[in-house]
Coordinates of C-alpha atoms in Angstrom, one line a residue:
X1 CA 19.7 -20.5 -45.4
X2 CA 17.8 -22.9 -43.0
X3 CA 20.3 -21.3 -40.2
X4 CA 19.4 -17.7 -41.3
X5 CA 15.5 -18.7 -40.8
X6 CA 16.5 -20.0 -37.6
X7 CA 18.0 -17.1 -36.1
X8 CA 15.3 -14.9 -37.7
X9 CA 12.9 -17.1 -35.9
X10 CA 14.3 -16.9 -32.5
X11 CA 14.9 -13.2 -32.7
X12 CA 11.1 -12.8 -33.4
X13 CA 10.5 -15.0 -30.4
X14 CA 12.6 -13.3 -28.0
X15 CA 11.4 -9.8 -29.4
X16 CA 7.9 -11.2 -28.9
X17 CA 8.8 -12.3 -25.4
X18 CA 10.1 -8.9 -24.4
X19 CA 7.2 -6.9 -25.7
X20 CA 4.8 -9.3 -23.9
X21 CA 7.3 -9.1 -20.5
X22 CA 7.0 -5.2 -20.9
X23 CA 3.2 -4.9 -21.4
X24 CA 1.0 -2.5 -19.4
X25 CA 0.1 -3.3 -16.0
X26 CA -3.5 -3.4 -15.1
X27 CA -4.6 -0.3 -13.6
X28 CA -8.0 0.8 -12.0
X29 CA -8.8 4.1 -10.8
X30 CA -12.1 5.2 -9.3
X31 CA -13.1 8.8 -8.6
X32 CA -15.7 8.1 -5.7
X33 CA -19.1 9.6 -6.1
X34 CA -18.0 11.0 -9.7
X35 CA -20.9 10.6 -12.4
X36 CA -18.4 11.0 -15.2
X37 CA -14.6 10.1 -15.8
X38 CA -12.1 12.6 -14.6
X39 CA -8.8 13.5 -15.6
X40 CA -6.7 15.1 -13.4
X41 CA -3.3 17.5 -13.8
X42 CA -0.4 17.5 -14.2
X43 CA -0.2 14.0 -15.4
X44 CA -3.8 13.9 -17.3
X45 CA -4.5 10.6 -15.0
X46 CA -7.7 9.0 -16.0
X47 CA -10.0 8.3 -13.0
X48 CA -13.2 6.4 -14.0
X49 CA -16.8 7.5 -13.0
X50 CA -18.1 5.7 -9.9
X51 CA -21.1 3.3 -11.0
X52 CA -22.4 0.3 -9.6
X53 CA -19.4 -0.9 -7.3
X54 CA -21.1 -0.1 -3.9
X55 CA -24.1 1.9 -2.1
X56 CA -23.8 4.7 -0.1
X57 CA -24.3 8.2 -1.2
X58 CA -22.5 10.5 -3.8
X59 CA -21.7 14.1 -2.8
X60 CA -19.4 16.9 -3.2
X61 CA -16.2 16.5 -1.1
X62 CA -12.9 18.2 -0.2
X63 CA -9.4 16.8 0.0
X64 CA -7.7 16.8 3.7
X65 CA -4.5 16.7 2.1
X66 CA -2.5 18.5 -0.7
X67 CA -1.0 14.5 -1.6
X68 CA -4.8 13.5 -2.2
X69 CA -5.8 13.8 -6.1
X70 CA -7.4 16.8 -7.1
X71 CA -10.8 15.0 -7.0
X72 CA -14.1 16.8 -6.1
X73 CA -16.4 14.2 -5.0
X74 CA -16.7 11.6 -2.4
X75 CA -19.1 8.8 -1.7
X76 CA -19.8 8.2 1.8
X77 CA -21.9 5.5 3.7
X78 CA -24.1 6.5 6.6
X79 CA -25.0 4.2 9.4
X80 CA -28.6 3.7 8.0
X81 CA -27.3 1.8 5.3
X82 CA -25.5 -0.7 7.6
X83 CA -22.1 -1.0 9.5
X84 CA -20.3 -2.4 6.6
X85 CA -20.2 -1.4 3.1
X86 CA -17.8 -2.4 0.2
X87 CA -16.6 -1.6 -3.2
X88 CA -16.7 -5.0 -5.2
X89 CA -14.8 -4.5 -8.2
X90 CA -14.9 -7.5 -10.8
X91 CA -12.9 -8.3 -13.7
X92 CA -9.4 -8.0 -12.1
X93 CA -6.7 -10.2 -13.3
X94 CA -4.9 -12.6 -10.9
X95 CA -2.0 -11.1 -9.7
X96 CA -0.1 -9.0 -7.0
X97 CA -1.4 -5.3 -6.4
X98 CA -1.0 -2.1 -5.0
X99 CA -4.3 -1.3 -3.5
X100 CA -4.6 2.8 -2.2
X101 CA -7.7 4.1 -0.8
X102 CA -7.7 7.8 -0.5
X103 CA -10.1 9.4 2.5
X104 CA -11.9 12.5 1.9
X105 CA -14.4 14.9 3.7
X106 CA -17.7 15.4 3.2
X107 CA -18.5 19.1 1.8
X108 CA -21.2 20.2 4.2
X109 CA -21.2 21.9 7.5
X110 CA -23.4 19.7 9.5
X111 CA -21.3 16.7 8.7
X112 CA -18.4 15.3 11.1
X113 CA -15.3 16.5 8.8
X114 CA -13.4 13.6 10.2
X115 CA -15.0 10.2 10.3
X116 CA -13.2 7.7 12.0
X117 CA -13.4 4.0 10.6
X118 CA -11.8 0.8 9.7
X119 CA -10.8 -0.5 6.7
X120 CA -10.6 -3.7 5.1
X121 CA -9.3 -5.8 1.9
X122 CA -10.3 -8.9 0.8
X123 CA -11.5 -9.5 4.1
X124 CA -8.5 -8.4 6.4
X125 CA -8.7 -5.6 8.4
X126 CA -5.4 -3.3 7.3
X127 CA -6.4 0.1 8.8
X128 CA -8.3 2.0 11.8
X129 CA -8.1 5.6 11.4
X130 CA -7.3 7.7 14.3
X131 CA -8.4 11.1 15.6
X132 CA -6.4 13.6 14.0
X133 CA -5.8 11.8 10.4
X134 CA -7.2 14.8 8.6
X135 CA -4.8 17.2 9.6
X136 CA -1.3 15.9 8.3
X137 CA -0.1 16.3 4.9
X138 CA 1.3 12.7 4.4
X139 CA 0.4 9.1 4.3
X140 CA -2.6 9.4 6.8
X141 CA -4.8 11.0 4.0
X142 CA -4.5 7.1 2.6
X143 CA -4.2 3.4 3.4
X144 CA -2.2 1.5 0.8
X145 CA -1.5 -2.2 0.9
X146 CA 0.1 -4.9 -1.3
X147 CA -1.8 -7.8 -1.8
X148 CA -2.6 -10.6 -4.0
X149 CA -5.9 -10.8 -5.7
X150 CA -6.7 -14.2 -6.7
X151 CA -10.3 -14.7 -7.5
X152 CA -11.0 -11.9 -10.5
X153 CA -12.3 -9.3 -8.0
X154 CA -11.3 -7.0 -5.4
X155 CA -13.1 -6.3 -2.1
X156 CA -12.5 -3.1 -0.1
X157 CA -14.8 -2.4 3.0
X158 CA -15.3 0.3 5.2
X159 CA -16.9 -0.4 8.9
X160 CA -18.6 2.1 10.8
X161 CA -17.2 2.4 14.5
X162 CA -19.8 5.1 15.6
X163 CA -17.4 8.4 15.0
X164 CA -19.0 9.5 11.8
X165 CA -20.0 8.2 8.4
X166 CA -17.1 6.9 6.3
X167 CA -16.1 8.8 2.9
X168 CA -14.1 7.5 0.6
X169 CA -12.4 9.9 -2.0
X170 CA -10.6 7.8 -4.8
X171 CA -9.7 4.1 -4.8
X172 CA -6.4 2.9 -7.0
X173 CA -5.8 -1.0 -7.9
X174 CA -2.5 -1.0 -9.5
X175 CA -0.6 -4.0 -10.8
X176 CA 3.0 -4.6 -9.6
X177 CA 5.4 -7.6 -10.3
X178 CA 4.3 -10.9 -8.8
X179 CA 7.6 -10.8 -7.0
X180 CA 7.8 -7.4 -5.7
X181 CA 9.1 -6.8 -2.3
X182 CA 9.2 -10.8 -1.7
X183 CA 11.1 -10.7 1.7
X184 CA 11.7 -14.4 2.6
X185 CA 9.7 -17.5 3.8
X186 CA 7.1 -15.5 5.4
X187 CA 5.9 -13.8 2.0
X188 CA 3.7 -15.0 -0.3
X189 CA -0.3 -15.2 -1.4
X190 CA -0.9 -15.3 2.7
X191 CA 0.9 -12.2 3.3
X192 CA -0.1 -8.6 3.2
X193 CA 2.3 -5.6 3.3
X194 CA 0.6 -2.5 4.4
X195 CA 2.7 0.6 4.0
X196 CA 3.6 2.2 6.9
X197 CA 6.3 4.8 5.7
X198 CA 8.3 5.6 2.4
X199 CA 10.9 8.4 2.9
X200 CA 13.1 10.0 0.4
X201 CA 16.3 11.1 2.1
X202 CA 17.6 14.6 1.4
X203 CA 14.5 15.5 -1.2
X204 CA 12.6 18.7 -0.8
X205 CA 9.3 17.7 -2.0
X206 CA 7.0 14.7 -1.6
X207 CA 6.5 12.9 -4.9
X208 CA 4.8 10.0 -6.3
X209 CA 6.5 7.6 -8.6
X210 CA 5.1 9.6 -11.5
X211 CA 6.6 13.0 -10.6
X212 CA 9.9 10.6 -10.7
X213 CA 8.9 9.4 -14.3
X214 CA 9.2 6.2 -12.8
X215 CA 8.3 2.9 -14.0
X216 CA 4.4 1.8 -14.2
X217 CA 5.1 -1.5 -12.8
X218 CA 6.4 0.2 -9.6
X219 CA 2.7 0.9 -8.4
X220 CA 3.2 4.8 -8.2
X221 CA 4.6 4.9 -4.7
X222 CA 4.4 7.9 -2.5
X223 CA 7.4 9.3 -1.2
X224 CA 7.9 11.6 2.0
X225 CA 10.8 13.9 2.1
X226 CA 13.2 13.4 4.9
X227 CA 15.0 16.8 5.0
X228 CA 17.1 16.2 8.0
X229 CA 17.6 13.4 10.7
X230 CA 18.1 16.5 13.3
X231 CA 19.3 19.7 13.7
X232 CA 22.8 20.4 12.1
X233 CA 23.4 16.6 12.5
X234 CA 23.4 15.6 8.4
X235 CA 24.4 17.1 5.2
X236 CA 22.3 17.1 1.9
X237 CA 23.7 15.4 -1.2
X238 CA 22.5 15.3 -4.8
X239 CA 23.5 14.2 -7.9
X240 CA 22.4 14.3 -11.6
X241 CA 24.1 11.7 -12.9
X242 CA 23.1 8.3 -14.0
X243 CA 22.3 5.4 -11.4
X244 CA 23.1 2.2 -12.3
X245 CA 20.6 -0.8 -11.1
X246 CA 17.9 1.5 -10.3
X247 CA 14.7 0.6 -12.2
X248 CA 14.8 -3.1 -12.0
X249 CA 12.6 -6.1 -11.7
X250 CA 10.9 -6.7 -9.6
X251 CA 10.5 -3.5 -7.6
X252 CA 11.2 -0.9 -10.5
X253 CA 12.6 1.8 -8.1
X254 CA 12.7 5.3 -9.8
X255 CA 16.3 6.4 -10.4
X256 CA 15.8 10.0 -8.9
X257 CA 15.0 8.0 -5.8
X258 CA 18.7 7.5 -5.7
X259 CA 19.8 10.9 -6.4
X260 CA 19.5 12.7 -3.0
X261 CA 20.9 11.5 0.1
X262 CA 21.7 12.3 3.4
X263 CA 25.0 11.5 5.1
X264 CA 25.9 12.1 8.8
X265 CA 28.8 14.6 9.7
X266 CA 31.3 15.0 12.6
X267 CA 28.7 16.7 14.8
X268 CA 26.6 13.9 15.0
X269 CA 27.9 10.5 13.5
X270 CA 24.7 8.4 13.7
X271 CA 22.1 8.6 11.5
X272 CA 19.0 7.8 13.4
X273 CA 15.2 7.9 12.5
X274 CA 12.3 6.8 15.3
X275 CA 8.8 6.3 14.7
X276 CA 5.3 4.9 16.5
X277 CA 4.3 1.8 15.6
X278 CA 1.9 -1.0 16.9
X279 CA 3.4 -3.4 19.1
X280 CA 3.8 -7.2 18.7
X281 CA 3.7 -6.8 15.0
X282 CA 6.4 -7.8 12.1
X283 CA 7.7 -5.1 10.1
X284 CA 9.7 -5.4 6.9
X285 CA 12.4 -2.5 6.3
X286 CA 13.7 -1.8 3.2
X287 CA 16.9 0.4 2.8
X288 CA 18.2 2.4 -0.3
X289 CA 21.7 3.6 -1.0
X290 CA 23.9 4.8 -3.5
X291 CA 27.2 6.3 -3.5
X292 CA 26.8 9.6 -4.7
X293 CA 29.3 11.9 -2.8
X294 CA 32.2 12.5 -5.2
X295 CA 34.4 12.8 -2.4
X296 CA 33.8 9.0 -2.3
X297 CA 36.1 7.3 -5.1
X298 CA 36.0 3.7 -4.2
X299 CA 35.5 0.7 -1.9
X300 CA 36.4 1.0 1.8
X301 CA 35.9 4.6 2.3
X302 CA 32.5 4.6 3.9
X303 CA 31.5 1.7 6.0
X304 CA 28.7 1.8 8.4
X305 CA 26.3 -0.9 10.7
X306 CA 22.7 -0.7 10.3
X307 CA 20.7 -0.8 13.6
X308 CA 17.2 -1.7 14.1
X309 CA 15.9 -1.0 17.7
X310 CA 19.6 -1.1 18.7
X311 CA 20.4 -4.9 17.2
X312 CA 22.8 -4.9 14.3
X313 CA 20.7 -5.7 11.4
X314 CA 23.8 -5.2 8.5
X315 CA 27.3 -4.9 9.5
X316 CA 30.1 -3.2 7.8
X317 CA 27.8 -1.7 5.0
X318 CA 30.3 -0.5 2.0
X319 CA 27.7 0.7 -0.6
X320 CA 30.6 1.0 -3.5
X321 CA 31.7 -2.5 -2.7
X322 CA 28.3 -4.1 -2.2
X323 CA 26.6 -2.3 -5.2
X324 CA 29.5 -2.9 -7.5
X325 CA 30.8 0.7 -8.0
X326 CA 29.8 4.5 -7.1
X327 CA 26.1 5.9 -8.6
X328 CA 24.9 2.5 -8.4
X329 CA 21.8 1.4 -6.5
X330 CA 22.0 -1.3 -3.2
X331 CA 18.7 -2.4 -1.8
X332 CA 18.7 -4.2 1.7
X333 CA 15.9 -5.6 3.4
X334 CA 15.3 -6.8 7.0
X335 CA 11.9 -8.1 8.6
X336 CA 12.0 -7.9 12.0
X337 CA 9.2 -8.6 15.0
X338 CA 8.9 -5.2 17.2
X339 CA 7.6 -5.6 20.7
X340 CA 7.3 -2.1 21.8
X341 CA 5.6 1.2 20.3
X342 CA 8.8 2.5 18.8
X343 CA 10.9 1.5 15.5
X344 CA 14.3 2.9 15.5
X345 CA 16.7 2.8 12.4
X346 CA 20.0 3.8 13.0
X347 CA 23.2 4.2 10.5
X348 CA 26.4 4.0 12.6
X349 CA 29.6 4.4 10.9
X350 CA 32.9 2.7 11.4
X351 CA 34.8 4.5 8.9
X352 CA 33.6 7.8 7.1
X353 CA 30.2 9.2 7.5
X354 CA 26.9 7.0 7.2
X355 CA 24.6 7.9 3.8
X356 CA 21.3 7.0 3.2
X357 CA 18.8 7.4 0.3
X358 CA 15.9 6.1 1.2
X359 CA 13.7 3.8 3.6
X360 CA 10.6 1.8 3.5
X361 CA 8.8 0.3 6.3
X362 CA 5.9 -2.0 5.9
X363 CA 3.8 -3.8 8.5
X364 CA 3.8 -7.7 7.8
X365 CA 0.0 -8.7 8.0
X366 CA -1.5 -12.4 7.8
X367 CA -4.4 -12.2 5.6
X368 CA -7.6 -13.7 6.9
X369 CA -9.0 -16.7 5.7
X370 CA -12.5 -16.2 4.1
X371 CA -15.8 -17.7 4.3
X372 CA -16.6 -20.5 1.8
X373 CA -18.4 -19.2 -1.3
X374 CA -21.1 -21.0 -1.3
X375 CA -22.4 -20.0 2.3
X376 CA -21.8 -16.4 1.8
X377 CA -24.0 -16.8 -1.8
X378 CA -26.6 -18.2 0.4
X379 CA -26.6 -15.2 2.7
X380 CA -26.5 -13.0 0.2
X381 CA -29.5 -14.6 -1.6
X382 CA -31.6 -14.5 1.7
X383 CA -31.0 -10.8 2.1
X384 CA -32.1 -10.3 -1.8
X385 CA -35.2 -12.7 -1.3
X386 CA -36.5 -11.3 2.1
X387 CA -35.5 -7.8 1.2
X388 CA -33.8 -7.3 4.5
X389 CA -33.2 -3.4 5.6
X390 CA -30.0 -1.5 4.7
X391 CA -29.1 -1.2 8.7
X392 CA -28.6 -5.3 8.4
X393 CA -25.4 -4.5 6.7
X394 CA -24.4 -8.1 5.3
X395 CA -21.9 -6.8 2.9
X396 CA -18.3 -8.2 2.2
X397 CA -17.6 -11.6 4.0
X398 CA -20.0 -12.6 6.7
X399 CA -17.1 -13.7 9.1
X400 CA -13.8 -11.7 8.3
X401 CA -12.4 -9.2 9.3
X402 CA -12.9 -11.3 12.5
X403 CA -13.3 -7.3 14.2
X404 CA -16.8 -6.8 11.8
X405 CA -18.4 -9.9 11.1
X406 CA -21.9 -9.6 10.0
X407 CA -24.8 -9.0 12.5
X408 CA -26.3 -11.9 13.7
X409 CA -24.1 -14.6 11.9
X410 CA -22.5 -17.1 14.0
X411 CA -19.3 -18.2 12.2
X412 CA -16.8 -21.3 13.2
X413 CA -13.6 -21.7 11.4
X414 CA -13.3 -25.3 9.5
X415 CA -9.8 -26.6 9.6
X416 CA -10.4 -29.1 6.8
X417 CA -11.0 -26.4 4.1
X418 CA -9.1 -23.5 6.1
X419 CA -12.4 -21.3 5.4
X420 CA -14.8 -19.9 8.0
X421 CA -18.3 -21.5 7.8
X422 CA -21.6 -20.3 8.9
X423 CA -22.9 -22.0 12.0
X424 CA -26.3 -20.6 12.3
X425 CA -28.0 -17.3 13.2
X426 CA -28.8 -15.6 16.2
X427 CA -32.6 -16.0 17.3
X428 CA -32.9 -12.3 17.0
X429 CA -31.9 -12.2 13.3
X430 CA -34.0 -15.3 13.0
X431 CA -36.9 -13.5 14.0
X432 CA -36.7 -10.6 12.1
X433 CA -36.1 -12.6 9.1
X434 CA -39.2 -14.7 9.7
X435 CA -41.1 -11.6 10.1
X436 CA -39.8 -10.4 7.0
X437 CA -41.0 -13.6 5.1

């Protein structure tokens, strides 16, 4: 009887643990400028109304890309309200998050319909919009980064650069596994992974994880289709068979991602993809494979090397051997320093043909150290007490990102606390503050 009770108790504990581990991840979606909550087709996704997060002006907006959520309002930030404006979102549980910001266009003819501005998350600049971003139906319509949020809030800031008023259409803060995209000793709470590109090889259309019926813990990633590596250089392979080891912790990739692939041919044995990158940065590259070609039935029939900018990253890749069988997912990761302005990944076959299902490329960014909270609070109190003009800005963190410190604030880095401190205010701003007082 005692043994039976113990078994029942342990079974209950195991079930409780599994139930807890599969709880729904935290998700906050904001329709910027919206006065009411919005549900968007085809997935009936809930976007919360835009209330009390920030300043700026809500207005009607237009979508610059078909991958942008079907929302119809934006919030824009005129320079008269200051060079820095932020969304401050509280009550965010401590954890690892995919933060995505969709850009919009103000639906009025007298506005510059393509503002250029910088974006920072938690004090670290992650994006600087380039001319032409609104004319591309791909990742340029939004910026996305994987970041740890540890203080119960999220700060997303937009920094004017003198080229139009920042306009934001939507914000997503989606919790992912704490160990998602771990790539080695450089990875951790001080590291931000900015999504540069996600490519689904052989796919016909762009899709989000939700379109693939992916697990919510994947963060609803966006996958651009890569239909070919070049004219007549490859062939598309598809399958409807189930893929083993696909949607597993900690990254939870959708199974359908591995059901399409591109394979090389005798005409062009190599599969090569080149993209422009910022020089002198580190990039983390994730390769996805599954042997879905019915002509390959065992190990040793398809073997290839993976090169990054001509250097061998993985030698003698045998998908069947390394994944444990056919129709089984294999993920490989390599993080490299890129000195030039291009990044080329190449699959070079040594036996049979090369094949790849998907590839992800992230820029590795070191998170900025923030300003001491007491000093931030003191300046914010001063701003509020004196009713300083909106044009002062003074939103977000006073000292970071270092490209956009608060006007008038002199910052110094304190090595003891590993935080920024305020070393004083410039005489010009002291004079303005004295007059306001």
